Tab-separated table of C-alpha atoms in Angstrom:
chain	number	residue	atom	x	y	z
A	1	GLU	CA	99.565	2.786	-5.559
A	2	PRO	CA	96.258	4.193	-4.963
A	3	GLU	CA	94.948	4.703	-1.675
A	4	VAL	CA	91.680	5.841	-0.068
A	5	THR	CA	91.882	9.547	0.870
A	6	GLN	CA	89.926	11.373	3.440
A	7	THR	CA	89.518	14.940	4.393
A	8	PRO	CA	89.758	16.585	6.661
A	9	SER	CA	91.977	15.105	9.028
A	10	HIS	CA	90.628	16.528	12.053
A	11	GLN	CA	87.319	17.925	12.590
A	12	VAL	CA	86.376	19.896	15.997
A	13	THR	CA	82.773	20.922	15.945
A	14	GLN	CA	80.413	22.199	18.602
A	15	MET	CA	77.784	19.712	19.747
A	16	GLY	CA	74.535	19.776	17.782
A	17	GLN	CA	76.409	20.805	14.415
A	18	GLU	CA	75.825	18.920	11.430
A	19	VAL	CA	79.431	17.619	9.929
A	20	ILE	CA	80.412	16.021	6.515
A	21	LEU	CA	83.212	13.839	6.399
A	22	ARG	CA	84.862	13.364	3.092
A	23	CYS	CA	86.409	10.188	1.661
A	24	VAL	CA	87.365	9.588	-1.911
A	25	PRO	CA	87.948	5.752	-2.398
A	26	ILE	CA	90.183	3.927	-4.787
A	27	SER	CA	88.666	5.001	-8.212
A	28	ASN	CA	87.698	1.434	-9.688
A	29	HIS	CA	86.034	-0.004	-6.249
A	30	LEU	CA	82.421	-0.595	-5.984
A	31	TYR	CA	82.035	-1.032	-2.358
A	32	PHE	CA	82.450	1.337	0.054
A	33	TYR	CA	82.222	1.558	4.010
A	34	TRP	CA	82.518	3.678	7.142
A	35	TYR	CA	83.611	2.747	10.457
A	36	ARG	CA	84.589	4.668	13.974
A	37	GLN	CA	86.811	3.860	16.242
A	38	ILE	CA	86.159	5.757	19.875
A	39	LEU	CA	89.552	6.386	21.450
A	40	GLY	CA	90.966	3.385	23.047
A	41	GLN	CA	88.272	1.276	21.553
A	42	LYS	CA	87.798	-1.407	18.787
A	43	VAL	CA	87.096	-0.554	15.498
A	44	GLU	CA	83.169	-0.414	14.401
A	45	PHE	CA	81.169	-0.768	11.623
A	46	LEU	CA	78.641	1.734	10.873
A	47	VAL	CA	77.796	0.996	6.989
A	48	SER	CA	78.042	-0.236	3.951
A	49	PHE	CA	77.064	1.159	0.388
A	50	TYR	CA	76.763	-0.175	-2.983
A	51	ASN	CA	75.308	0.396	-6.310
A	52	ASN	CA	74.387	3.836	-4.816
A	53	GLU	CA	72.160	2.292	-2.103
A	54	ILE	CA	73.055	1.235	1.717
A	55	SER	CA	73.890	-2.516	1.772
A	56	GLU	CA	73.896	-2.631	5.556
A	57	LYS	CA	73.874	-0.464	8.611
A	58	SER	CA	74.809	-1.310	12.009
A	59	GLU	CA	72.697	-0.125	15.420
A	60	ILE	CA	75.036	2.855	15.770
A	61	PHE	CA	74.195	4.154	12.244
A	62	ASP	CA	70.691	5.801	13.538
A	63	ASP	CA	68.370	8.827	12.114
A	64	GLN	CA	71.398	11.200	12.563
A	65	PHE	CA	73.621	9.478	10.030
A	66	SER	CA	73.502	9.694	6.401
A	67	VAL	CA	75.845	8.773	3.642
A	68	GLU	CA	76.198	9.877	-0.127
A	69	ARG	CA	78.089	9.345	-3.325
A	70	PRO	CA	77.285	12.458	-4.769
A	71	ASP	CA	79.814	12.823	-7.833
A	72	GLY	CA	80.896	8.928	-8.350
A	73	SER	CA	84.141	9.883	-7.004
A	74	ASN	CA	83.459	11.606	-3.050
A	75	PHE	CA	81.797	9.203	-0.346
A	76	THR	CA	80.740	11.278	2.449
A	77	LEU	CA	79.359	10.676	5.956
A	78	LYS	CA	77.174	13.225	7.159
A	79	ILE	CA	76.108	13.681	11.192
A	80	ARG	CA	73.203	15.926	11.423
A	81	SER	CA	73.411	17.031	14.838
A	82	THR	CA	76.652	15.839	16.552
A	83	LYS	CA	76.844	14.601	20.105
A	84	LEU	CA	79.637	14.748	22.149
A	85	GLU	CA	79.700	10.571	22.212
A	86	ASP	CA	80.294	11.267	18.243
A	87	SER	CA	83.744	11.761	19.145
A	88	ALA	CA	85.847	9.503	17.510
A	89	MET	CA	88.371	8.541	14.358
A	90	TYR	CA	86.297	7.734	11.126
A	91	PHE	CA	87.579	5.780	8.767
A	92	CYS	CA	86.249	5.029	5.142
A	93	ALA	CA	87.127	1.844	3.352
A	94	SER	CA	86.421	0.333	-0.355
A	95	THR	CA	86.606	-3.071	-1.722
A	96	PRO	CA	87.173	-3.919	-5.502
A	97	PRO	CA	84.896	-5.680	-7.899
A	98	GLY	CA	84.170	-9.280	-7.676
A	99	HIS	CA	83.721	-11.137	-4.176
A	100	SER	CA	83.072	-8.614	-1.524
A	101	THR	CA	83.862	-10.998	1.300
A	102	ASN	CA	87.163	-12.554	-0.335
A	103	ASN	CA	88.972	-9.015	-0.716
A	104	GLU	CA	90.544	-6.775	1.623
A	105	GLN	CA	89.309	-3.459	2.519
A	106	PHE	CA	91.617	-0.587	1.780
A	107	PHE	CA	91.408	1.691	4.644
A	108	GLY	CA	91.467	5.620	4.249
A	109	PRO	CA	93.618	7.559	6.940
A	110	GLY	CA	90.821	8.499	9.123
A	111	THR	CA	89.495	11.634	9.997
A	112	ARG	CA	89.442	12.718	13.585
A	113	LEU	CA	86.354	14.261	14.913
A	114	THR	CA	86.190	15.832	18.066
A	115	VAL	CA	82.538	17.193	19.455
A	116	LEU	CA	82.608	20.029	22.015
B	1	ALA	CA	77.042	-14.192	15.815
B	2	GLN	CA	80.420	-13.615	14.314
B	3	SER	CA	82.902	-12.622	16.600
B	4	VAL	CA	86.786	-12.297	17.049
B	5	ALA	CA	88.369	-12.318	20.155
B	6	GLN	CA	92.062	-11.191	20.894
B	7	PRO	CA	92.803	-12.081	24.417
B	8	GLU	CA	95.950	-10.288	24.987
B	9	ASP	CA	95.561	-6.213	25.259
B	10	GLN	CA	99.726	-5.887	25.079
B	11	VAL	CA	102.560	-8.215	23.698
B	12	ASN	CA	105.978	-7.286	24.389
B	13	VAL	CA	108.835	-8.754	22.572
B	14	ALA	CA	112.749	-8.240	22.313
B	15	GLU	CA	114.010	-7.721	18.902
B	16	GLY	CA	115.094	-10.556	17.311
B	17	ASN	CA	112.616	-13.009	18.957
B	18	PRO	CA	109.831	-14.320	17.393
B	19	LEU	CA	106.169	-12.917	18.212
B	20	THR	CA	102.960	-14.535	18.635
B	21	VAL	CA	99.648	-12.119	18.510
B	22	LYS	CA	96.531	-14.293	19.373
B	23	CYS	CA	93.426	-14.462	17.775
B	24	THR	CA	90.177	-16.609	17.821
B	25	TYR	CA	87.351	-16.274	16.336
B	26	SER	CA	83.483	-17.433	16.436
B	27	VAL	CA	81.539	-17.544	12.919
B	28	SER	CA	79.148	-19.825	11.322
B	29	GLY	CA	80.125	-20.910	7.852
B	30	ASN	CA	83.868	-20.855	6.333
B	31	PRO	CA	85.650	-18.235	8.031
B	32	TYR	CA	87.344	-15.139	6.260
B	33	LEU	CA	89.884	-14.026	8.312
B	34	PHE	CA	92.171	-10.940	8.087
B	35	TRP	CA	94.626	-9.072	10.039
B	36	TYR	CA	95.344	-5.381	9.933
B	37	VAL	CA	97.676	-3.407	11.604
B	38	GLN	CA	97.566	0.340	12.525
B	39	TYR	CA	100.782	2.714	13.294
B	40	PRO	CA	100.072	5.908	15.405
B	41	ASN	CA	98.001	8.383	14.033
B	42	ARG	CA	97.584	6.060	11.024
B	43	GLY	CA	94.647	4.397	9.006
B	44	LEU	CA	94.282	0.306	9.369
B	45	GLN	CA	96.543	-1.229	6.655
B	46	PHE	CA	95.951	-4.457	5.285
B	47	LEU	CA	98.732	-7.280	6.565
B	48	LEU	CA	97.382	-10.557	5.442
B	49	LYS	CA	94.274	-12.657	4.840
B	50	TYR	CA	92.827	-16.225	4.943
B	51	ILE	CA	90.115	-17.280	2.606
B	52	THR	CA	90.798	-21.066	1.830
B	53	GLY	CA	93.656	-23.299	1.130
B	54	ASP	CA	97.202	-23.447	3.060
B	55	ASN	CA	96.614	-22.743	6.597
B	56	LEU	CA	99.928	-20.968	6.787
B	57	VAL	CA	99.470	-17.714	5.227
B	58	LYS	CA	102.314	-15.310	4.338
B	59	GLY	CA	101.706	-11.709	4.538
B	60	SER	CA	103.379	-8.089	4.273
B	61	TYR	CA	106.318	-7.106	6.288
B	62	GLY	CA	107.613	-10.782	6.955
B	63	PHE	CA	104.216	-11.572	8.954
B	64	GLU	CA	102.572	-14.429	8.440
B	65	ALA	CA	99.381	-16.125	10.224
B	66	GLU	CA	98.246	-20.014	10.779
B	67	PHE	CA	94.555	-20.984	10.936
B	68	ASN	CA	93.650	-23.743	12.743
B	69	LYS	CA	89.995	-24.986	12.376
B	70	SER	CA	89.948	-27.108	15.776
B	71	GLN	CA	91.116	-24.146	17.810
B	72	THR	CA	89.351	-21.803	16.103
B	73	SER	CA	92.395	-19.843	16.286
B	74	PHE	CA	94.332	-16.978	13.555
B	75	HIS	CA	97.228	-16.550	15.566
B	76	LEU	CA	99.489	-14.106	14.019
B	77	LYS	CA	103.399	-14.686	13.814
B	78	LYS	CA	106.808	-13.402	12.738
B	79	PRO	CA	110.263	-15.132	13.446
B	80	SER	CA	112.285	-12.274	13.985
B	81	ALA	CA	110.443	-8.785	15.491
B	82	LEU	CA	111.827	-5.778	14.262
B	83	VAL	CA	111.201	-2.269	16.492
B	84	SER	CA	109.626	-0.919	13.681
B	85	ASP	CA	106.787	-3.839	14.249
B	86	SER	CA	105.651	-1.642	17.194
B	87	ALA	CA	101.884	-0.797	16.435
B	88	LEU	CA	98.480	-1.592	17.124
B	89	TYR	CA	97.157	-4.827	15.528
B	90	PHE	CA	93.717	-6.115	14.601
B	91	CYS	CA	92.406	-9.592	13.900
B	92	ALA	CA	89.105	-9.264	11.714
B	93	VAL	CA	86.344	-11.645	10.313
B	94	ARG	CA	84.407	-10.925	7.333
B	95	PHE	CA	81.106	-11.593	6.261
B	96	ARG	CA	78.254	-11.146	3.800
B	97	PRO	CA	74.985	-11.339	5.478
B	98	GLY	CA	72.490	-13.044	2.991
B	99	TYR	CA	70.540	-9.936	2.292
B	100	SER	CA	73.594	-7.551	1.696
B	101	SER	CA	75.516	-7.314	-1.383
B	102	ALA	CA	78.250	-5.850	0.511
B	103	SER	CA	80.183	-7.635	3.326
B	104	LYS	CA	81.284	-6.014	6.704
B	105	ILE	CA	84.372	-6.557	8.902
B	106	ILE	CA	84.220	-7.523	12.624
B	107	PHE	CA	87.460	-6.212	14.370
B	108	GLY	CA	88.787	-7.479	17.780
B	109	SER	CA	89.943	-5.489	20.460
B	110	GLY	CA	93.137	-5.075	19.228
B	111	THR	CA	96.572	-6.001	20.761
B	112	ARG	CA	99.356	-3.573	21.203
B	113	LEU	CA	102.701	-4.821	20.333
B	114	SER	CA	105.783	-3.221	21.561
B	115	ILE	CA	109.120	-4.321	20.719
B	116	ARG	CA	111.974	-3.334	22.753
B	117	PRO	CA	115.675	-2.837	21.209
């Protein structure tokens, strides 16, 4: 069964450094998402991406964040200058073609980002 | 604003007993409701969804959920709990803002289900 994959599983970085979190969505999916989950808290929407552009972003997704689909298979989340409060589990998700609201999102296993 | 509420942080049930994990929602328009489960150190796994039709929807691992429009609830249920059901459960509402091509999920705060042998 196809699944969303994410690398690395755990990323440790120093405050102020740039990180890139990578995701490979399911191959025929067209809608892509990033969510984050701070330890012990709820899962929060960051950004949705469709047709090579951002569809929507939350207030969390400020100028320090960017997303890219560089090669038709990968979907990346970049944090330009990490802060301590960026420490969280980051989940990538994708949805197949069709009505984007009806279809469930398929989530990757997550990348745990630790900012020191 | 679209939101979901899970009033219980933790639910404890003995194995073999029925379980219920509660969820209420607040949406404008038709609700698109989902349940996801998260096992330790794992991602979110889809359990079931309500889009339209029968109020009782069946999902993975023997779970089901009942959509109740008058009570704006979407409680998750299982007739007989297993120890392996112990996990974190998230209720979610999905909607697509009119200006957006894609939709997004708003998650509840999660309920930790603990099944004792």
